[in-house]
Short mmCIF file of C-alpha atoms in Angstrom, two decimals:
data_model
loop_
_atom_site.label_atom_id
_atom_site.label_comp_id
_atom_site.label_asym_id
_atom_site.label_seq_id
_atom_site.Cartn_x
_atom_site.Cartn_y
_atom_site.Cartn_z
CA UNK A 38 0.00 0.00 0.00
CA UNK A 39 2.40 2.56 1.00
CA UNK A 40 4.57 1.83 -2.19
CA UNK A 41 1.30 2.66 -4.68
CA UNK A 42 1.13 5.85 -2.93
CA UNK A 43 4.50 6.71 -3.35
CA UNK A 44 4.17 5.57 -6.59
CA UNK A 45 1.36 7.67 -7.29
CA UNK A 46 2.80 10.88 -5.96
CA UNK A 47 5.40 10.87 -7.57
CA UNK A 48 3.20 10.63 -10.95
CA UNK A 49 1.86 14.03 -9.59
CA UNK A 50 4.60 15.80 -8.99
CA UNK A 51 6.19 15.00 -12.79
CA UNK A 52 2.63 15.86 -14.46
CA UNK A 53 2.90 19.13 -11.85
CA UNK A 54 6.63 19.78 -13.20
CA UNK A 55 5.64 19.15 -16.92
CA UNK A 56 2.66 21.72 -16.83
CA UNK A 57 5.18 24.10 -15.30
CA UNK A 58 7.44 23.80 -18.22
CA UNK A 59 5.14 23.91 -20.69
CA UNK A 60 3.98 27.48 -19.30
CA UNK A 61 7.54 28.90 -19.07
CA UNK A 62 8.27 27.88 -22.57
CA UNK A 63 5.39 28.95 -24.35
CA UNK A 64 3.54 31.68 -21.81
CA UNK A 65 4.74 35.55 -22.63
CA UNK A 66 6.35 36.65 -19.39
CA UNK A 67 5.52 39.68 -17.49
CA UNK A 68 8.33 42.41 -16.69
CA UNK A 69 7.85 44.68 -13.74
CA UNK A 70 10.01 47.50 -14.02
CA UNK A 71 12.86 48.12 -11.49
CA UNK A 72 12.55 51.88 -9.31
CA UNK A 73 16.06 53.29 -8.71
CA UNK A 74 15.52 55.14 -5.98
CA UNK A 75 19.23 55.98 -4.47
CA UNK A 76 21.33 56.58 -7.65
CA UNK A 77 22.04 60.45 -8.83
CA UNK A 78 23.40 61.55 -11.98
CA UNK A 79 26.78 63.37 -11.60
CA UNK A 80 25.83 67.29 -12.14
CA UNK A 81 27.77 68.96 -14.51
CA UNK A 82 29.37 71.82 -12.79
CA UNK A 83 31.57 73.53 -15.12
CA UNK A 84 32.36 73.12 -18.44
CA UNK A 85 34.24 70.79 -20.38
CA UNK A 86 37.95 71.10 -22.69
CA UNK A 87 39.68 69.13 -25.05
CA UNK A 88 43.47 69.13 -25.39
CA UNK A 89 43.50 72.02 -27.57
CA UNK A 90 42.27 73.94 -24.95
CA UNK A 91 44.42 73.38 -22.00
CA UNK A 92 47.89 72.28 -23.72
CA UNK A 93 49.26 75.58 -25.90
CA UNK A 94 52.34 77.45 -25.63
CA UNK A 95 52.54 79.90 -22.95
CA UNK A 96 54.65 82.60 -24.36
CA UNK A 97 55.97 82.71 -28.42
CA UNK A 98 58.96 84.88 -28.79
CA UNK A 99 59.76 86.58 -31.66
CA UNK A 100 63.73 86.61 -32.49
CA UNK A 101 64.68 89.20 -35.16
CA UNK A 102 67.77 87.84 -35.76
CA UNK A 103 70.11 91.45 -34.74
CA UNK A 104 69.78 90.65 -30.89
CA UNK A 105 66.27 92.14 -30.37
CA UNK A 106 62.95 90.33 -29.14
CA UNK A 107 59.49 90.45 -28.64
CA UNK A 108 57.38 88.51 -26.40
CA UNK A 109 53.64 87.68 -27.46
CA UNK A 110 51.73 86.58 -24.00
CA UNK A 111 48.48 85.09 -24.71
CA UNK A 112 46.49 88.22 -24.54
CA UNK A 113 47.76 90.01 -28.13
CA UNK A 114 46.23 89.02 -31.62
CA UNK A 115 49.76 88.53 -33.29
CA UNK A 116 49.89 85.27 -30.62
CA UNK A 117 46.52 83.72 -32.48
CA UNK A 118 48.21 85.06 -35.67
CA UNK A 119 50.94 83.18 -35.08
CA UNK A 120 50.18 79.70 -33.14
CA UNK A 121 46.25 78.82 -34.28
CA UNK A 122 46.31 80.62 -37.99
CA UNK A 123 49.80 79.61 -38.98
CA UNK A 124 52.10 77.09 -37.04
CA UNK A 125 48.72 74.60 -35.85
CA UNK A 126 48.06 74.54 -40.06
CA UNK A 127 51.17 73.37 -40.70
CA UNK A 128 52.84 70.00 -41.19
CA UNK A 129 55.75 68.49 -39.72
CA UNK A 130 57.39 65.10 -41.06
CA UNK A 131 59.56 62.91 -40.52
CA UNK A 132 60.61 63.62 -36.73
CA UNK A 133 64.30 62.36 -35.81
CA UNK A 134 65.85 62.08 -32.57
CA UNK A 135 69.53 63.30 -32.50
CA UNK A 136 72.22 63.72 -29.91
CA UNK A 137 72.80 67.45 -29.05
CA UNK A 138 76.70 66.54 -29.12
CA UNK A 139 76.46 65.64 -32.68
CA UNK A 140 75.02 68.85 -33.97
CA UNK A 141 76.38 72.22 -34.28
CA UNK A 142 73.57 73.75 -32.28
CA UNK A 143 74.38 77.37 -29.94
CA UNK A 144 71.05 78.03 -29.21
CA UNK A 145 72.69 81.73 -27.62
CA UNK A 146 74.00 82.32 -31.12
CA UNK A 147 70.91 81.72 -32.64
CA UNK A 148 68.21 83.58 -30.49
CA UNK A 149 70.32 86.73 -31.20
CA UNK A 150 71.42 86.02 -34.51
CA UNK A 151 68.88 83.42 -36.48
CA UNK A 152 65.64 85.10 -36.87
CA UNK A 153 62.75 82.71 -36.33
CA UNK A 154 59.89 81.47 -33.63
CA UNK A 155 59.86 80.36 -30.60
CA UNK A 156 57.43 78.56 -28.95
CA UNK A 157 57.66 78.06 -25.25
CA UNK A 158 55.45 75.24 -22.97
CA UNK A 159 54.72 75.92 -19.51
CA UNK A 160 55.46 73.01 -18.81
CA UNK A 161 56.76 69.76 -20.76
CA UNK A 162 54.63 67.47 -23.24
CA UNK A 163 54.59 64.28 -24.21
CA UNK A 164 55.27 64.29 -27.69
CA UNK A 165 52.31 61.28 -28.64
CA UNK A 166 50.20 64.08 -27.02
CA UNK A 167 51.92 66.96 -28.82
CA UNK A 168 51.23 64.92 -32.17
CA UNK A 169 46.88 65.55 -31.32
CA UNK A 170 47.20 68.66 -31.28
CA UNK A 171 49.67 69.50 -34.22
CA UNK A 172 50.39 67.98 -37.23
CA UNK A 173 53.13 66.09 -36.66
CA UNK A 174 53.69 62.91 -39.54
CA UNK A 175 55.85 60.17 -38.44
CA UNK A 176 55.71 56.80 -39.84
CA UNK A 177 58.36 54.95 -37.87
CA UNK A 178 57.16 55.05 -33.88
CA UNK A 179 58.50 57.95 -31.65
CA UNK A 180 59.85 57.64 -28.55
CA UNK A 181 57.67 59.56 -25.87
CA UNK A 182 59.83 62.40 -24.87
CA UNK A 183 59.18 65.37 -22.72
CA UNK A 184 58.79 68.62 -25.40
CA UNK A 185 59.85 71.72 -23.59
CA UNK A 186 59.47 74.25 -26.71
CA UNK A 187 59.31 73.98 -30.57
CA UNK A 188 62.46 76.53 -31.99
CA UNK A 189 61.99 77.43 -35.87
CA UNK A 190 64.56 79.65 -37.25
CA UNK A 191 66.76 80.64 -40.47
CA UNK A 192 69.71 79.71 -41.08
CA UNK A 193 71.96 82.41 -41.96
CA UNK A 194 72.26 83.91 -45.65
CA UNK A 195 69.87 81.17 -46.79
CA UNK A 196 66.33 80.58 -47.69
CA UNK A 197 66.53 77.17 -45.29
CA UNK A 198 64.14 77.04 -42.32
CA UNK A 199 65.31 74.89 -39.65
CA UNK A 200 62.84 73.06 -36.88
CA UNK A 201 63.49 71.81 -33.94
CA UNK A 202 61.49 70.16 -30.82
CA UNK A 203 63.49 70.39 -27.66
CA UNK A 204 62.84 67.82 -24.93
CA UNK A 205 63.21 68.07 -20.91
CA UNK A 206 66.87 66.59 -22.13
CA UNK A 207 69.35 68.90 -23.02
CA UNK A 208 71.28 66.38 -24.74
CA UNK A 209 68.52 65.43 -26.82
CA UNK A 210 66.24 67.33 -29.79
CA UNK A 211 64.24 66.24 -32.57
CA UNK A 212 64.26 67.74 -35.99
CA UNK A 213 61.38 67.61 -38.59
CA UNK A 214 63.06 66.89 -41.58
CA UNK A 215 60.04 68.33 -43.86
CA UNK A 216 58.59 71.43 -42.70
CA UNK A 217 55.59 73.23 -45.14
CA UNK A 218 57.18 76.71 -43.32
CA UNK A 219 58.58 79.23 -46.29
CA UNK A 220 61.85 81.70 -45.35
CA UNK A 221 59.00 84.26 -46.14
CA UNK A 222 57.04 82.81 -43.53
CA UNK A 223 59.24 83.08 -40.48
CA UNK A 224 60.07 86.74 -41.86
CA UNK A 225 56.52 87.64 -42.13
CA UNK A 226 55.64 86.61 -38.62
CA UNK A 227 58.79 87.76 -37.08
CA UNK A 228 58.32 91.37 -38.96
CA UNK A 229 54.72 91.30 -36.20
CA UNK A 230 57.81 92.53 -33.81
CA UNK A 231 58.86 95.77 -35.29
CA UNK A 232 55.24 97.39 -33.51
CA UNK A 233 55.57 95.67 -30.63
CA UNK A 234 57.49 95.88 -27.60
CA UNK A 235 60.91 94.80 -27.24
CA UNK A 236 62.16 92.60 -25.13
CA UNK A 237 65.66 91.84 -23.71
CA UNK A 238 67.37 88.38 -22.03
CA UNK A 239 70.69 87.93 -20.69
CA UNK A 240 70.21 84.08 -20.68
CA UNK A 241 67.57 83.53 -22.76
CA UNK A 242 65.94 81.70 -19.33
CA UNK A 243 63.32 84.23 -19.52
CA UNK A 244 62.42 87.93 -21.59
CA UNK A 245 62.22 90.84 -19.58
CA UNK A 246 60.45 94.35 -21.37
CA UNK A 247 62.20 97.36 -21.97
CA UNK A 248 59.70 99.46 -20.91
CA UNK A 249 56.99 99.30 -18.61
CA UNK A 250 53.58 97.39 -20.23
CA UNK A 251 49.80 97.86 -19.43
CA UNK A 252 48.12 95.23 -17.89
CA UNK A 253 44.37 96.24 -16.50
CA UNK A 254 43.26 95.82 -12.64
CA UNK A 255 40.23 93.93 -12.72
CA UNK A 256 37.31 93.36 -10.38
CA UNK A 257 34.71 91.14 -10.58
CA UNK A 258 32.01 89.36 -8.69
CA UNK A 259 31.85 85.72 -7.85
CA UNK A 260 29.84 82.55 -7.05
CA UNK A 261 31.08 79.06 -4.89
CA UNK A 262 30.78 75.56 -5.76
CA UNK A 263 28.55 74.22 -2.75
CA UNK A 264 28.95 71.39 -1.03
CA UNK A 265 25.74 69.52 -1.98
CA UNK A 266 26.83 70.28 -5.68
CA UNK A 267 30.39 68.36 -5.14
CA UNK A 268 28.77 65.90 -3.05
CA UNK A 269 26.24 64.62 -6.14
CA UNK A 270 29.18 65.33 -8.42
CA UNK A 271 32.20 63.34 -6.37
CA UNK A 272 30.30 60.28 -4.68
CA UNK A 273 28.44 58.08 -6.63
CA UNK A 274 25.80 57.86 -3.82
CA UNK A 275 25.64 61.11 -2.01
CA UNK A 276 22.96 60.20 0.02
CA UNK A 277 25.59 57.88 1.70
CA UNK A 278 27.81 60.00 2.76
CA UNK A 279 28.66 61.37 6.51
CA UNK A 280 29.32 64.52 7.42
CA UNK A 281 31.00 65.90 10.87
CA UNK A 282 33.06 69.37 11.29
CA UNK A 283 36.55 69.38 12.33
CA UNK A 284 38.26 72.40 14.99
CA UNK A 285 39.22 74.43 12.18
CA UNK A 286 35.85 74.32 10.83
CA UNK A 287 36.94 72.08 7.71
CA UNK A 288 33.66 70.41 6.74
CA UNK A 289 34.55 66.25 5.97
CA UNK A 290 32.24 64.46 3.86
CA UNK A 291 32.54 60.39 3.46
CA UNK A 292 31.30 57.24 1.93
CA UNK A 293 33.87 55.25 4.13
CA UNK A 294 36.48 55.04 1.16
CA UNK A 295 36.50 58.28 -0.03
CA UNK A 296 36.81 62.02 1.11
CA UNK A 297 36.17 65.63 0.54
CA UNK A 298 37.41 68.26 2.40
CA UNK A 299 35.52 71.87 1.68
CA UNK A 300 37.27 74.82 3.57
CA UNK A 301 34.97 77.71 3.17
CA UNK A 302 37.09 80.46 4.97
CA UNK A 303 39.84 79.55 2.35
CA UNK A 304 37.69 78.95 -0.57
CA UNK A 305 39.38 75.77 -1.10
CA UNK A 306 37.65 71.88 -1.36
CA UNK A 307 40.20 68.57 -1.60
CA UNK A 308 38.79 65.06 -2.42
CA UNK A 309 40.58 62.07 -1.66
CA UNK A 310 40.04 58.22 -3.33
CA UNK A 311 42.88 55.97 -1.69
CA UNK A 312 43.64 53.67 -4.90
CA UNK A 313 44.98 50.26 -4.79
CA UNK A 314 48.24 50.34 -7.69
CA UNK A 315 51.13 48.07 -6.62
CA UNK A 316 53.80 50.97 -5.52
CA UNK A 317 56.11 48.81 -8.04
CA UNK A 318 53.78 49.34 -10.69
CA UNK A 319 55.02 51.25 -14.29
CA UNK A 320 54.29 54.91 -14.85
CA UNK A 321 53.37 56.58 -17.87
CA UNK A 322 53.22 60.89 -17.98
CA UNK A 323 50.64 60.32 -20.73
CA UNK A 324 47.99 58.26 -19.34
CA UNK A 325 48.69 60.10 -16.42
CA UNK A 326 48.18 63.51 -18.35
CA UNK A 327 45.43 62.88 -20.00
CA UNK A 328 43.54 60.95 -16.95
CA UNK A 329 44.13 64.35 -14.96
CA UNK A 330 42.47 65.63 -18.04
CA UNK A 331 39.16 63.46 -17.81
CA UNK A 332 38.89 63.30 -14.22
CA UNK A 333 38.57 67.27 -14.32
CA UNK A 334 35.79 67.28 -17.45
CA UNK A 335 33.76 64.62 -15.55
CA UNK A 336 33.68 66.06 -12.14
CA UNK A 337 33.61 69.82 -11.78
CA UNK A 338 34.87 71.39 -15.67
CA UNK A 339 36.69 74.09 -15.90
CA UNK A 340 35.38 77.30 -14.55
CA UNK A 341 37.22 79.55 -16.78
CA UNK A 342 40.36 79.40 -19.30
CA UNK A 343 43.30 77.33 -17.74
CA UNK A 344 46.65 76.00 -19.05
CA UNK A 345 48.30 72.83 -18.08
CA UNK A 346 51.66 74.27 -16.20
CA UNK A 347 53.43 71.92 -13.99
CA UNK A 348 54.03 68.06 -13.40
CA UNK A 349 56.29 66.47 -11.06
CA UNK A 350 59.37 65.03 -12.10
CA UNK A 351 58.17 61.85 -14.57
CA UNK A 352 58.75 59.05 -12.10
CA UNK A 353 59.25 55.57 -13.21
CA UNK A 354 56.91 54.02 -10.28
CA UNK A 355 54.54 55.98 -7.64
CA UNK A 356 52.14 59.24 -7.85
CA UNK A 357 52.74 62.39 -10.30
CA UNK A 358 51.16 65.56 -9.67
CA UNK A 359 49.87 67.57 -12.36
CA UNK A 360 48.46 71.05 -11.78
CA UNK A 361 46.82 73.42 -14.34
CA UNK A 362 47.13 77.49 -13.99
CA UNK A 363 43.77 79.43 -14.19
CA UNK A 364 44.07 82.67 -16.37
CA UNK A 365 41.57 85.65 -16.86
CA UNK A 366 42.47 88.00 -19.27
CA UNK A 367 45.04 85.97 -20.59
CA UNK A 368 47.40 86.51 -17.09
CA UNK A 369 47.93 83.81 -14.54
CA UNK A 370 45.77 83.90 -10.78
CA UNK A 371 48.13 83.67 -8.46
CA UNK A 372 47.34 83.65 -4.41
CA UNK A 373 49.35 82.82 -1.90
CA UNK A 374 49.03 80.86 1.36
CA UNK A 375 46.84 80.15 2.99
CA UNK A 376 44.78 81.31 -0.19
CA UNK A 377 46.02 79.09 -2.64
CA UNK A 378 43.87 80.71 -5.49
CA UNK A 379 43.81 79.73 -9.25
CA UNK A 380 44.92 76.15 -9.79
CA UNK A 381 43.37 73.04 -10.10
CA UNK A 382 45.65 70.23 -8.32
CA UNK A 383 45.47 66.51 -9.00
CA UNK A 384 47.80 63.17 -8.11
CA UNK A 385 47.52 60.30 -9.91
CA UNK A 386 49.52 56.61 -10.59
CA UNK A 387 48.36 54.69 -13.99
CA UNK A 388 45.58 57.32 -15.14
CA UNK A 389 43.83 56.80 -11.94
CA UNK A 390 43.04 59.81 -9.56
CA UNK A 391 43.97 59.53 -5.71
CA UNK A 392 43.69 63.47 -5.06
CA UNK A 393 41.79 66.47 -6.53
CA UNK A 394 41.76 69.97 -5.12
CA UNK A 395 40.59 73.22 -6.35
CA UNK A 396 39.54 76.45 -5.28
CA UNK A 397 35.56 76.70 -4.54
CA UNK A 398 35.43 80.22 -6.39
CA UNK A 399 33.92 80.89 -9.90
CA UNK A 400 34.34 84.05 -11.28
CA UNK A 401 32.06 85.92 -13.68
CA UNK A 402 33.70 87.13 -16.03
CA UNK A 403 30.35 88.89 -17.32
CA UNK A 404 31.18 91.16 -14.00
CA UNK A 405 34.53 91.90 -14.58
CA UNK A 406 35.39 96.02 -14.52
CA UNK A 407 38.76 96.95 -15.55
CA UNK A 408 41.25 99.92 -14.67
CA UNK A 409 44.47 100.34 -16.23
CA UNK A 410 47.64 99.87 -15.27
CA UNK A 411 50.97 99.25 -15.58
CA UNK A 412 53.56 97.41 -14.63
CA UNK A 413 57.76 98.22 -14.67
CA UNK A 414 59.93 97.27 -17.20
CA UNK A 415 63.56 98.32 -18.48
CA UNK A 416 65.86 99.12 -15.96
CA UNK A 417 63.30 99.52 -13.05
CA UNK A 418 62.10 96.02 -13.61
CA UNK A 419 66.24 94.76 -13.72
CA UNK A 420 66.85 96.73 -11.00
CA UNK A 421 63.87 94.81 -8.56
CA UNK A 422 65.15 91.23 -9.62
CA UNK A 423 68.92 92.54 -8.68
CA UNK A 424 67.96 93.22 -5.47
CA UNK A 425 65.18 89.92 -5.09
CA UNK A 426 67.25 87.99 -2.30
CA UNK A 427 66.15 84.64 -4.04
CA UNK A 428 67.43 85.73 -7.57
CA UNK A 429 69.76 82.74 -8.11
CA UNK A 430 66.61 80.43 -7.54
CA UNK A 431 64.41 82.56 -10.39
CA UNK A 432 63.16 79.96 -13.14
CA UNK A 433 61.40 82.31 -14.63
CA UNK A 434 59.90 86.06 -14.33
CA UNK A 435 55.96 87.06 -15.40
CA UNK A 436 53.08 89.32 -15.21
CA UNK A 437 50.60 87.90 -13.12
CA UNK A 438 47.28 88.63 -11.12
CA UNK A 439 47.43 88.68 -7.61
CA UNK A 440 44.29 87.31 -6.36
CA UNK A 441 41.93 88.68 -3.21
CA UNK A 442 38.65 87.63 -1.70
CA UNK A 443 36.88 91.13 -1.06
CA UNK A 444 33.54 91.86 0.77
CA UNK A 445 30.56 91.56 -1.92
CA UNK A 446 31.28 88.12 -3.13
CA UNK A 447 33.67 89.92 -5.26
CA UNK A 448 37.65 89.19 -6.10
CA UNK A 449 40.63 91.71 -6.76
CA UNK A 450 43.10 90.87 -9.42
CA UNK A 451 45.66 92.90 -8.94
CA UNK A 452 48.81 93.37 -11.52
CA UNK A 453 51.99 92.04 -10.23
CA UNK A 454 55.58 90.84 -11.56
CA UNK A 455 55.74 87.19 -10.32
CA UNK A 456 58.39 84.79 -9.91
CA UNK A 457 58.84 80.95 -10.12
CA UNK A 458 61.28 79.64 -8.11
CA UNK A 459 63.22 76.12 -8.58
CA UNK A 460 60.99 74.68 -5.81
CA UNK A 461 58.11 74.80 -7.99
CA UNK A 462 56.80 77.61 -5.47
CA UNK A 463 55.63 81.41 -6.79
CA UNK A 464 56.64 84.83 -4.98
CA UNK A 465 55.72 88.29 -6.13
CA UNK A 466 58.90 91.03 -6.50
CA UNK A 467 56.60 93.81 -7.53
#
């Protein structure tokens, strides 16, 4: 008896599991649809750049070729003349890598005697980045070298232009062999000089006017990042983060992994993400450079025009720090501790970002007012750096904007000569 009903269950339960199967294959299913409830789009914050717009030459100086010069900052017309209208149109083939030792180069003799153009980097490139943004042919695969500045020049009591890329190496340059640039060219765009103002170098290190030059004072109003905006735009679930206020007022905001710090008395916000990269593990300044690049477009923009302007020294293993100079009006913000003003600030290992800091402030530009000014040149300007107690540490000399948080929501930029010292670190002599 108790085998037939064992016997007869078990008949059930495969008729039970057959109906089932015939419903799953051949019944249409239903779908419910699936509420995200926690998950928050990042909020676009600033706006976005390409390579173009962040890696250009900072200065491009004009040799005539009878020991005179003139410097075209970023702000004059004869710059876009010069750089986006003629030297980004043109082609350069056939790049090749040559020992310094085995040329005739005296790159004194030439800036004073060679007229041609200079075009100087704030800081160095990678040269596979340098070939997206001009147009550099080259068949056979480079070697990614540091560019420091592009030098194209005549050679004297000829018709032969002569172009060079210089790396972070003094012992090593790379010519392009085939150059669309005329002799009329270079003596076309070098003629820009005769109505502009000269400049004079005693190293070539850096161009110093011979007069004094205008440069406006400019005020203008401004607006903050908020917290709640870097919050959505920084954690990929906000509403999981903690927040608690340290002595000095810092605010902290966390997810358990990562960080940000906002500082509102300084204007100043730093995120952290610890990363997990082998401290062993293979560098690379160009996925490095252009991860900075992307971090920055997907979480905050740019507020405003900036140039890429200083990396750490390319390390073969560990962190680099890249950091990108904000300009208005075509002059670099500079503030000073603790108001570390116009710079954003980023470390990263493999293309991966472990550190991000900015300043909070956005300035509107649709506010700005202007006053002129000026600021020394000739023998004034010699005379400051002669008596600047750090002048054996001067990389390089510059007009800059000192920046300053005044009452209003509104900023000072005020004119100054700047300095950058072979620490990496900025002073003001004037």
């Amino acid at each position: 008896m108790m085998e037939r009903i064992k016997s007869i269950t078990l008949t059930i339960l495969v008729l039970v599991s057959l109906v089932q199967s015939y419903f799953l294959a051949y019944s249409s299913p239903k779908f419910d649809n699936v509420v995200q409830t926690d998950y928050v789009e990042n909020e676009v914050i600033g706006t976005q750049a390409e390579l173009g717009d962040i890696l250009f030459p900072e200065q491009i100086i004009l040799h005539s070729g009878n020991s005179t010069h003139t410097l075209l900052p970023l702000s004059l017309q004869f710059y876009s003349m010069v750089y986006d209208d003629f030297l980004k149109r043109k082609f350069y083939d056939g790049l090749r890598r040559t020992e310094t030792s085995s040329l005739d180069l005296n790159w004194d003799y030439i800036r004073k005697q060679n007229p041609g153009i200079e075009l100087r980097f704030k800081e160095a490139i990678p040269l596979h980045v340098l070939q997206s943004i001009l147009q550099i042919k080259q068949e056979a695969p480079l070697i990614d070298e540091m560019i420091t500045r592009i030098w194209i020049y005549l050679v004297a009591n000829t018709d032969d232009v002569h172009t060079y890329f210089l790396t972070d190496k003094d012992s090593v340059v790379y010519e392009a062999m085939k150059v669309d640039i005329s002799a009329d060219n270079v003596k076309k765009y070098v003629a820009f000089g005769q109505y502009l103002t000269k400049y004079h170098s005693v190293t070539g290190d850096y161009y110093l006017p011979d007069e004094a030059i205008t440069i406006a004072k400019i005020q203008a109003s401004y607006s903050q990042f908020t917290a709640d905006q870097l919050k959505r735009n920084l954690f990929v679930d906000p509403s999981m983060t903690r927040n608690f206020v340290e002595r000095d007022l810092t605010q902290i905001y966390t997810d358990g992994k990562r960080a940000l710090q906002v500082k509102n008395d300084t204007h100043w916000m730093k995120y952290s993400d610890p990363i997990s990269i082998p401290v062993d593990n293979s560098n690379d300044a160009e996925e490095n450079l252009l991860g900075s690049i992307k971090f920055i477009n997907e979480h905050g923009g740019w507020n405003g025009t900036y140039i890429y302007s200083q990396m750490s020294s390319e390390l073969e293993t560990g962190p680099q720090t890249f950091l990108y100079r904000q300009y208005v009006d075509n002059y670099p913000l500079i503030g000073l501790a603790p108001n570390n003003f116009g710079y954003i600030k980023l470390v990263l290992q493999r293309g991966v970002v472990s550190v991000y800091e900015r300043s909070l402030i956005k300035i509107d530009t649709d506010t700005i007012v202007k006053k002129e000014a000026f600021l020394p040149g000739g023998k004034t300007l010699d005379n400051l750096i002669e008596a600047y107690s750090k002048r054996q540490e001067i990389v390089t000399i510059f007009p800059a904007y000192q920046v300053t948080v005044v009452k209003g929501n509104k900023v000072d930029l005020v004119p100054r000569w700047a300095v950058e010292l072979k620490d990496g670190t900025n002073e003001f002599i004037y």
